[in-house]
PDB file of C-alpha atoms in Angstrom:
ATOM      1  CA  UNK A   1     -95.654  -8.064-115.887  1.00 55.00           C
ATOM      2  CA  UNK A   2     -93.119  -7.586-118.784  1.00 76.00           C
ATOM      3  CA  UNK A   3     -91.035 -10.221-117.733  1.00 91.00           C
ATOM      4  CA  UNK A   4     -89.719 -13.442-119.501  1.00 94.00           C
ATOM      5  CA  UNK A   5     -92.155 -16.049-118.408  1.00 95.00           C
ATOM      6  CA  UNK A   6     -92.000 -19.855-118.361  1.00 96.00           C
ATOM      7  CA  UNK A   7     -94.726 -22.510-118.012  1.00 96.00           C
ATOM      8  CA  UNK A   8     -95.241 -24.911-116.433  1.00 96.00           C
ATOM      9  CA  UNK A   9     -93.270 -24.169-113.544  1.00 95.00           C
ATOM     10  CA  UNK A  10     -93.147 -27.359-112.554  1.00 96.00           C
ATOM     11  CA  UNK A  11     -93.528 -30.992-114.197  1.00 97.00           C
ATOM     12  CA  UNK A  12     -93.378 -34.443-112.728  1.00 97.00           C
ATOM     13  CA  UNK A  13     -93.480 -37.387-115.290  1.00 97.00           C
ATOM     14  CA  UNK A  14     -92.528 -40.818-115.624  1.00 97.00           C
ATOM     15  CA  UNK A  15     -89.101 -42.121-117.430  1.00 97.00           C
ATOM     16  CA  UNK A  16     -89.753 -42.443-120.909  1.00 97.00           C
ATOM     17  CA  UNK A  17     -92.348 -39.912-121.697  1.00 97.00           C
ATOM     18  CA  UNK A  18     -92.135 -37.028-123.694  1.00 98.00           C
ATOM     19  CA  UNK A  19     -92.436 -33.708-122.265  1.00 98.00           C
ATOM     20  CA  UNK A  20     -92.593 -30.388-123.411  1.00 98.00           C
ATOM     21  CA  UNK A  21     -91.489 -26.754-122.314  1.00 97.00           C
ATOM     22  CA  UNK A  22     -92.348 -23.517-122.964  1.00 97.00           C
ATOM     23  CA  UNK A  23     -91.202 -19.993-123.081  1.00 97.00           C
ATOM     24  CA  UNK A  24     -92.331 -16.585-124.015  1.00 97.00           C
ATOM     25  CA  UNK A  25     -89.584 -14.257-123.914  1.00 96.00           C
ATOM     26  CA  UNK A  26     -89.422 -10.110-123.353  1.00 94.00           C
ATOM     27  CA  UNK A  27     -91.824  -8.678-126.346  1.00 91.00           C
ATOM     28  CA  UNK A  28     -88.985  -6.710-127.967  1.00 87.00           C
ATOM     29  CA  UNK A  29     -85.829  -9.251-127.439  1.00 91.00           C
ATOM     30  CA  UNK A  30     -84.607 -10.547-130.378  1.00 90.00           C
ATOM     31  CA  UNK A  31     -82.297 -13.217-128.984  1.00 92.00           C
ATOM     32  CA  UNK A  32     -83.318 -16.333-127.010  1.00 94.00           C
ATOM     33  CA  UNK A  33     -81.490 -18.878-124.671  1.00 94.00           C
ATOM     34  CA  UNK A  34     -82.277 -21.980-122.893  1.00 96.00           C
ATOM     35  CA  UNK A  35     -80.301 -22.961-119.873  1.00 96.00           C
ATOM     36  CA  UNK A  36     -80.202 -25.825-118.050  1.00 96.00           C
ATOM     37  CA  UNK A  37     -79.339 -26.136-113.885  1.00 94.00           C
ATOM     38  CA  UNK A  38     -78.673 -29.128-112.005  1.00 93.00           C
ATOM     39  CA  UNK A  39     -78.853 -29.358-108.613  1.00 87.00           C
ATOM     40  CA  UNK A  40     -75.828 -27.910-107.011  1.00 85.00           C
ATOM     41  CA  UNK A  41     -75.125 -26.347-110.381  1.00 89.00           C
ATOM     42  CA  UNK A  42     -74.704 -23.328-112.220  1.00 92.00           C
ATOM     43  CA  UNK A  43     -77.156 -22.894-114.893  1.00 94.00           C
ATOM     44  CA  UNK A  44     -75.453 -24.417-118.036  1.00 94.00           C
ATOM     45  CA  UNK A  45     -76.150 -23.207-121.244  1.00 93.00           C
ATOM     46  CA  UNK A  46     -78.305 -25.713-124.120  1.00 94.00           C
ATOM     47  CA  UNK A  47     -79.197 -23.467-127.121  1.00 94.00           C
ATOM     48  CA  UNK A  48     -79.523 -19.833-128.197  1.00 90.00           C
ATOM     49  CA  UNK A  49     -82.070 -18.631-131.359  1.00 92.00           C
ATOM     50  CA  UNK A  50     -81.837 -15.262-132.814  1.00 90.00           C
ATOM     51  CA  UNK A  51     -85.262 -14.546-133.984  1.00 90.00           C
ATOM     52  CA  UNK A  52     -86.755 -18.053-135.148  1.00 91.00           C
ATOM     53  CA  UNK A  53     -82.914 -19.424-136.278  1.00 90.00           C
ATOM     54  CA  UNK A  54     -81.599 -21.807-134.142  1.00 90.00           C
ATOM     55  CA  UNK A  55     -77.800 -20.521-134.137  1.00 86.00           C
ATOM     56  CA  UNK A  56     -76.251 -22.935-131.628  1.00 85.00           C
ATOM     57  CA  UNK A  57     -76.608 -25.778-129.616  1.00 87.00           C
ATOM     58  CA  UNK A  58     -74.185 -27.267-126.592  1.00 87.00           C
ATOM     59  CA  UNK A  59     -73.103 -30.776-126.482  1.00 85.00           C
ATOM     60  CA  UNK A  60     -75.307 -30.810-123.748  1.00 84.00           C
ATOM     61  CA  UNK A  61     -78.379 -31.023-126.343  1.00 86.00           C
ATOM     62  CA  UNK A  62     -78.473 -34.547-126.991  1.00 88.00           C
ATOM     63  CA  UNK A  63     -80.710 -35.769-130.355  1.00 92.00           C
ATOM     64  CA  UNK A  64     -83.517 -36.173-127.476  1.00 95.00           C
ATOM     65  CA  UNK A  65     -83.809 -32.443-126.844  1.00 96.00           C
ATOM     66  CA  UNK A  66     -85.516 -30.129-129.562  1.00 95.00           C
ATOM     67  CA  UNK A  67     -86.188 -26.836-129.817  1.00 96.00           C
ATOM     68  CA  UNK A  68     -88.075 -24.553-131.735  1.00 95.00           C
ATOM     69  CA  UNK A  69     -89.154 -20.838-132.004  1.00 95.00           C
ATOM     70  CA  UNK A  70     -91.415 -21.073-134.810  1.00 90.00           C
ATOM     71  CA  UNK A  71     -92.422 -17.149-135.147  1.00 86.00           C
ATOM     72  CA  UNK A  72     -89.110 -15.623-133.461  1.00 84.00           C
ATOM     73  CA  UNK A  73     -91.622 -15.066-130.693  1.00 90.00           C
ATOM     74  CA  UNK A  74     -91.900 -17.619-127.692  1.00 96.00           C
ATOM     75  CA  UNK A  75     -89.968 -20.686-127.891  1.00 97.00           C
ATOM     76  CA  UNK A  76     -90.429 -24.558-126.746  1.00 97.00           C
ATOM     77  CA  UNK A  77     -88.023 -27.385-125.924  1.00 97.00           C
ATOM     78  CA  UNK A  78     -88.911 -30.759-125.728  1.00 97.00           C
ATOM     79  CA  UNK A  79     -87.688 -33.742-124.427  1.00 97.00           C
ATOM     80  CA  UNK A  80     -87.883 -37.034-125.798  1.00 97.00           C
ATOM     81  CA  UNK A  81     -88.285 -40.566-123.940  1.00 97.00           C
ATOM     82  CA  UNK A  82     -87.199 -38.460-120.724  1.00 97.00           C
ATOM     83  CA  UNK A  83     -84.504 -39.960-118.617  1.00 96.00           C
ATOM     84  CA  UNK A  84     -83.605 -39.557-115.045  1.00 95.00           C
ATOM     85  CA  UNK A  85     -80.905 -37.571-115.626  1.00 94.00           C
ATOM     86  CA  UNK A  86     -82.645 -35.311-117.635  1.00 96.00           C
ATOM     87  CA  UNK A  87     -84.221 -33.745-114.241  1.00 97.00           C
ATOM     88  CA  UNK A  88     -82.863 -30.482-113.427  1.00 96.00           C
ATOM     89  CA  UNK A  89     -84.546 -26.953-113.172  1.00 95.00           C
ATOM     90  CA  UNK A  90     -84.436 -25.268-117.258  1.00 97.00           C
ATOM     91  CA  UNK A  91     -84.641 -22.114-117.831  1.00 96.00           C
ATOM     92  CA  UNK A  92     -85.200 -19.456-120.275  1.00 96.00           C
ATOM     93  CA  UNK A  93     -83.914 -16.054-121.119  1.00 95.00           C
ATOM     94  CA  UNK A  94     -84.042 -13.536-123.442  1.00 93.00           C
ATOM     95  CA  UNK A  95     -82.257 -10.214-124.537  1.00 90.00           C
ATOM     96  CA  UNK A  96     -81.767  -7.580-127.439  1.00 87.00           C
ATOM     97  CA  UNK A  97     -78.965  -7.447-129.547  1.00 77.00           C
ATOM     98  CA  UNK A  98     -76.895  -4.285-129.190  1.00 69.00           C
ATOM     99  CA  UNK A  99     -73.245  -4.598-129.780  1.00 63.00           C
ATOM    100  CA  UNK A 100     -70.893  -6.851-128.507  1.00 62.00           C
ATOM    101  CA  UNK A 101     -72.584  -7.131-124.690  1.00 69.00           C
ATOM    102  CA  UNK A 102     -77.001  -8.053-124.525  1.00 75.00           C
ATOM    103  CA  UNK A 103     -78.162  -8.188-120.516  1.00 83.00           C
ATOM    104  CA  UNK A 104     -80.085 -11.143-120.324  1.00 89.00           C
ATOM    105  CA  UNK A 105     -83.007 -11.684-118.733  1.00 91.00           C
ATOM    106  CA  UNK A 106     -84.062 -14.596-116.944  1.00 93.00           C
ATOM    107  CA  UNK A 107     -87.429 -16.365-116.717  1.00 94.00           C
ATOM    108  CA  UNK A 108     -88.561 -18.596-113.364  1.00 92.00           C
ATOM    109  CA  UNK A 109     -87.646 -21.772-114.753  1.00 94.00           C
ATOM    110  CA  UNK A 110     -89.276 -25.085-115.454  1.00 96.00           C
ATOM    111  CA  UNK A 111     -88.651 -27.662-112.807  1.00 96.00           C
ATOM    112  CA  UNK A 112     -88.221 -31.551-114.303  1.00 97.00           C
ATOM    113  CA  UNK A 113     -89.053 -34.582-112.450  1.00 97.00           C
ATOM    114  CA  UNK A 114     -88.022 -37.615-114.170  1.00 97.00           C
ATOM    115  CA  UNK A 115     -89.483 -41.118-111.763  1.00 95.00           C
TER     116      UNK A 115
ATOM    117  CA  UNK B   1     -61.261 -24.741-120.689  1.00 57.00           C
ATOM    118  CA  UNK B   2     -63.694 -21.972-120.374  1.00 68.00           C
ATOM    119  CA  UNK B   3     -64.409 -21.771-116.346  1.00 87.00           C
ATOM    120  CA  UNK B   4     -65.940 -19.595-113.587  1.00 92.00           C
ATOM    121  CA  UNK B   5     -65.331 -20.853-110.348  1.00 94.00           C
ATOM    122  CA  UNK B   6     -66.950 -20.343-106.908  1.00 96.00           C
ATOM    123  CA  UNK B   7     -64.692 -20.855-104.269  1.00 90.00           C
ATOM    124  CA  UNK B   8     -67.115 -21.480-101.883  1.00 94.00           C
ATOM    125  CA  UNK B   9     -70.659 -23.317-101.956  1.00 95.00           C
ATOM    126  CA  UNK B  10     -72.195 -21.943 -99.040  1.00 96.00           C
ATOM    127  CA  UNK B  11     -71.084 -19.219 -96.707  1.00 97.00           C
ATOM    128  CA  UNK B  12     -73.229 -19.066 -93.072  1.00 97.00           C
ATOM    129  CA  UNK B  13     -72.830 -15.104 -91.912  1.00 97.00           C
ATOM    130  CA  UNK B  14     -74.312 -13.440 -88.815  1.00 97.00           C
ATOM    131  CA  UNK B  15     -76.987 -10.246 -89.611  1.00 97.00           C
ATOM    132  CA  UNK B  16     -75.346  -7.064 -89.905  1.00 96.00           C
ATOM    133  CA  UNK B  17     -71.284  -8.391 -90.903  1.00 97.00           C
ATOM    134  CA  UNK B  18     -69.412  -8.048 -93.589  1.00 97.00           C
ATOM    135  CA  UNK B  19     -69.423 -10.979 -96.506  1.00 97.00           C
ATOM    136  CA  UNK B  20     -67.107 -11.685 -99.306  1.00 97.00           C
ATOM    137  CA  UNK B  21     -67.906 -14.026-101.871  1.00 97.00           C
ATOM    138  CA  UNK B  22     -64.955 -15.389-104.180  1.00 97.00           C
ATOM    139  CA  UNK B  23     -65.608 -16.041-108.264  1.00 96.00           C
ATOM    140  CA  UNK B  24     -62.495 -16.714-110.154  1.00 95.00           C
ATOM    141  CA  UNK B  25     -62.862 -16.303-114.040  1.00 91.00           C
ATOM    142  CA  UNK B  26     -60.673 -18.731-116.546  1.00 87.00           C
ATOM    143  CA  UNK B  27     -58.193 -16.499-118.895  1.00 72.00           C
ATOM    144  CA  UNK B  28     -60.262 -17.717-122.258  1.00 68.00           C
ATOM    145  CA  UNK B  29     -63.536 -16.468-120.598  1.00 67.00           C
ATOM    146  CA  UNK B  30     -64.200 -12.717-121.791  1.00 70.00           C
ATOM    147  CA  UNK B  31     -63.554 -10.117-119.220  1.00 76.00           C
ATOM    148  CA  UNK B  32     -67.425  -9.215-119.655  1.00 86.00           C
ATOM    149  CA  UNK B  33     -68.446 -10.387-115.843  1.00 90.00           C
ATOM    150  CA  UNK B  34     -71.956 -10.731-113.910  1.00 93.00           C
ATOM    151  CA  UNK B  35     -72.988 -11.453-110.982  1.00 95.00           C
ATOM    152  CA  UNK B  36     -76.775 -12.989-110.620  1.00 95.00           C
ATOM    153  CA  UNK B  37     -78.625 -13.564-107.131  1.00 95.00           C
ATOM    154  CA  UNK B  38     -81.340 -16.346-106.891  1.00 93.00           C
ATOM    155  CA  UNK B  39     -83.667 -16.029-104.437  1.00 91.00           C
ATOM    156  CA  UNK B  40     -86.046 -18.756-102.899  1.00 84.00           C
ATOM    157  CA  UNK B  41     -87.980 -20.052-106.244  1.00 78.00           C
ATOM    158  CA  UNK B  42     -87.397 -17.250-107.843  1.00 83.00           C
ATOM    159  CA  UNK B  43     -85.274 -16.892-111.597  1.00 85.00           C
ATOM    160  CA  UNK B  44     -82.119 -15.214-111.848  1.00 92.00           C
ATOM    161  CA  UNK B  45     -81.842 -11.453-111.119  1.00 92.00           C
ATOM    162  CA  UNK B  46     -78.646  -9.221-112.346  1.00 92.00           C
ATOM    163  CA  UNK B  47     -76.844  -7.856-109.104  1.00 94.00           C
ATOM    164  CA  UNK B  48     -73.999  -6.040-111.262  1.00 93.00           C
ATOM    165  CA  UNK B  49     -71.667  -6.416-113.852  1.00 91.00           C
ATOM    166  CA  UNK B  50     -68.510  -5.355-115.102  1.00 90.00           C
ATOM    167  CA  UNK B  51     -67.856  -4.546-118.774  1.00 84.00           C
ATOM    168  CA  UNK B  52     -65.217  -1.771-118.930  1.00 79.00           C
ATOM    169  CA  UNK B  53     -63.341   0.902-117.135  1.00 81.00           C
ATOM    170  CA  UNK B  54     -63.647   1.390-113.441  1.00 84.00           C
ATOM    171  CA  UNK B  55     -62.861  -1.943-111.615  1.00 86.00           C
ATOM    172  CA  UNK B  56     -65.245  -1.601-108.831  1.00 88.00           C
ATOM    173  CA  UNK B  57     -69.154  -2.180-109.641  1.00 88.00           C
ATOM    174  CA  UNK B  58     -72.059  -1.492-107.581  1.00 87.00           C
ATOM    175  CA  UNK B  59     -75.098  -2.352-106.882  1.00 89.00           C
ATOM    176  CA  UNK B  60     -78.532  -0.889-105.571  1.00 82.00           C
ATOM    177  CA  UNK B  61     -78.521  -2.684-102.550  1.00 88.00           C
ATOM    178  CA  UNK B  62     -74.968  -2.229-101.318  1.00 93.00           C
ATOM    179  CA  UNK B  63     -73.428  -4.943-102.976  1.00 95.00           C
ATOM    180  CA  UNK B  64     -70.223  -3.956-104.531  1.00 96.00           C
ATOM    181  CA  UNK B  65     -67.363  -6.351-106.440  1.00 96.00           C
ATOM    182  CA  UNK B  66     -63.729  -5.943-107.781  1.00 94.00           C
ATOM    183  CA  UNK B  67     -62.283  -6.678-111.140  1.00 92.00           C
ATOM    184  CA  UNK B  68     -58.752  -8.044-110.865  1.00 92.00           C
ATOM    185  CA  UNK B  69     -57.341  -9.127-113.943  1.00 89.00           C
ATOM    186  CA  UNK B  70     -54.091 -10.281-112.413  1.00 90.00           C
ATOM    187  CA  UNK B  71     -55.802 -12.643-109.749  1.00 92.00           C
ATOM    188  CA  UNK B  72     -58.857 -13.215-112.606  1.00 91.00           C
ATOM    189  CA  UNK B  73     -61.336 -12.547-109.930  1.00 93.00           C
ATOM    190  CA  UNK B  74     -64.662 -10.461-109.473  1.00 95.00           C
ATOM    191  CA  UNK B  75     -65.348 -11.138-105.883  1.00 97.00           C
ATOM    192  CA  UNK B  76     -68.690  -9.898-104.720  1.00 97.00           C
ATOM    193  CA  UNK B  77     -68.394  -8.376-101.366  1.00 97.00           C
ATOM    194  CA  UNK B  78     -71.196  -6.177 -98.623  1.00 97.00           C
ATOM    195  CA  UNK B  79     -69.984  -4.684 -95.830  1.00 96.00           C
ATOM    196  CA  UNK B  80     -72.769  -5.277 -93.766  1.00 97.00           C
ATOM    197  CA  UNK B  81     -75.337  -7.783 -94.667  1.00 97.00           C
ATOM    198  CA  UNK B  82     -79.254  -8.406 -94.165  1.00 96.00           C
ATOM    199  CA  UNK B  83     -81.405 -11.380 -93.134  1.00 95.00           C
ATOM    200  CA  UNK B  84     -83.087 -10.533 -96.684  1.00 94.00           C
ATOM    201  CA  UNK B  85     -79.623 -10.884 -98.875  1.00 96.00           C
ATOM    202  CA  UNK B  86     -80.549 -14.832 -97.748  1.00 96.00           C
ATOM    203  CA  UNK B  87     -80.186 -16.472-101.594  1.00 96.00           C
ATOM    204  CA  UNK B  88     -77.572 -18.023-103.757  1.00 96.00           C
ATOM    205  CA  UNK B  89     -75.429 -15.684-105.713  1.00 97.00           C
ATOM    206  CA  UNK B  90     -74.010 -16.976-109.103  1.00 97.00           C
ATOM    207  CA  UNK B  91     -70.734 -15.542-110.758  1.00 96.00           C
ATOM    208  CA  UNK B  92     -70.870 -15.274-114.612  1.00 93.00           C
ATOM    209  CA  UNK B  93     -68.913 -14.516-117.655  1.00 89.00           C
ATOM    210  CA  UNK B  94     -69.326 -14.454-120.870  1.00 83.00           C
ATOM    211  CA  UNK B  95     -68.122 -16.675-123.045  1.00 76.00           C
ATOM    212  CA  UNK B  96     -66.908 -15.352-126.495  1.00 68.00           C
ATOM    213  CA  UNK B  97     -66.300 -18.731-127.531  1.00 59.00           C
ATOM    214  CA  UNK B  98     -69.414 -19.227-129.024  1.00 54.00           C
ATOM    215  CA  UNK B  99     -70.808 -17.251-131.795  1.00 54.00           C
ATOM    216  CA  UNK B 100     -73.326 -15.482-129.281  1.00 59.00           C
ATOM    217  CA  UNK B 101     -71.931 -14.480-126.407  1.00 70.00           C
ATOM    218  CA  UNK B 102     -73.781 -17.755-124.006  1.00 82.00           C
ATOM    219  CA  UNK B 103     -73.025 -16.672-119.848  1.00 89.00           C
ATOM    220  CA  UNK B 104     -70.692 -19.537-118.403  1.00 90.00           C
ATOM    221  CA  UNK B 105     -71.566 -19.765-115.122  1.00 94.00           C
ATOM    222  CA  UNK B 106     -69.908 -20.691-111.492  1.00 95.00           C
ATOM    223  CA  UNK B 107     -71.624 -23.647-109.783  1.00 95.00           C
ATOM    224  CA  UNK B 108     -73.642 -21.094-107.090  1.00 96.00           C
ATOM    225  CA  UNK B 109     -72.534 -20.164-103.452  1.00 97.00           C
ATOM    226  CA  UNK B 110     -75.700 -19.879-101.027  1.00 96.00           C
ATOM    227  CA  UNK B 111     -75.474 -17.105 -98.436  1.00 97.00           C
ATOM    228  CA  UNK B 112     -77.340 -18.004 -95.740  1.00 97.00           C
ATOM    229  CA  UNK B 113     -77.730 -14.948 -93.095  1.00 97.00           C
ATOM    230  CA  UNK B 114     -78.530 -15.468 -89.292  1.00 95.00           C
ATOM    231  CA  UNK B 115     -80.290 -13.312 -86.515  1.00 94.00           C
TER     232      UNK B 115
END
């Protein structure tokens, strides 16, 4: 499979602890975003990298969350001293840059439970 | 503000009839549109998009939807459905706002099909 995959695809933990996510994207796609979806929500957009540069980050992205893809290869976002609110499904996806439009492609997701 | 709405959150439709589902799309959100289908804990997959020139965009599996710039809407539509088309179908655009083209998505309408 040649897909963008996620892991864990699921993770329960207790308020306050630190978690972390991970993502390995498409071999070949240059360009990486991280998504997150609430329940009863669209997936809402957190960060994108392009390669290993971190090009822009949403509001959403408090100083809690950080992310990192150290080798422009797979990525990880962590969360800091998780909060309840911080549970929500997050997902990954990837895409190559070609012109003005890039399909992207969309991993399983990483399901958050914050007790 | 940069929107995509879903009219409706959940749409209950008997096997075999038609089913239109309504996305409106926010003037400042690029006329670049998608539509993604969820199924059962499964990530996002791209049912069709529209990018440029003919209006009406279809996909594999009969789905078909209409850009309408004077209404800014890309409603998804099937003229016959499936027990299997059972998922939640996301509208999307992307948003040229940012530097890197991030999807802005509607909050989701489930289709739920019935025998």
């Amino acid at each position: 499979d040649t897909g963008v995959s996620q892991d864990p695809r699921h993770k329960i933990t207790k308020r306050g602890q630190n978690v972390t996510f991970r993502c390995d994207p498409i071999s070949e796609h240059n360009r990486l975003y991280w998504y997150r979806q609430t329940l009863g929500q669209g997936p809402e957009f957190l960060t994108y990298f392009q390669n290993e540069a971190q090009l822009e980050k949403s509001r959403l992205l408090s100083d809690r969350f950080s992310a990192e893809r150290p080798k422009g290869s797979f990525s990880t976002l962590e969360i800091q001293r998780t909060e309840q609110g911080d549970s929500a499904m997050y997902l990954c996806a990837s895409s190559f840059s070609s012109g003005r439009y890039n399909e992207q492609f969309f991993g399983p997701g990483t399901r958050l439970t914050v007790l | 503000a940069q929107s995509v709405t879903q009219l409706d959150s959940q749409v209950p439709v008997f096997e075999e009839a038609p089913v239109e589902l309504r996305c409106n799309y926010s003037s400042s959100v690029s006329v670049y549109l998608f539509w993604y289908v969820q199924y059962p804990n499964q990530g996002l997959q791209l049912l069709l998009k529209y990018l440029s020139g003919s209006t009406l965009v279809e996909s594999i599996n009969g789905f078909e939807a209409e850009f309408n710039k004077s209404q800014t809407s890309f409603h998804l539509r099937k003229p016959s459905v499936h027990i299997s088309d059972t998922a939640e179908y996301f509208c999307a655009g992307l948003n040229y706002g940012g530097s890197q083209g991030n999807l802005i998505f509607g909050k989701g309408t489930k289709l739920s099909v019935k025998p």
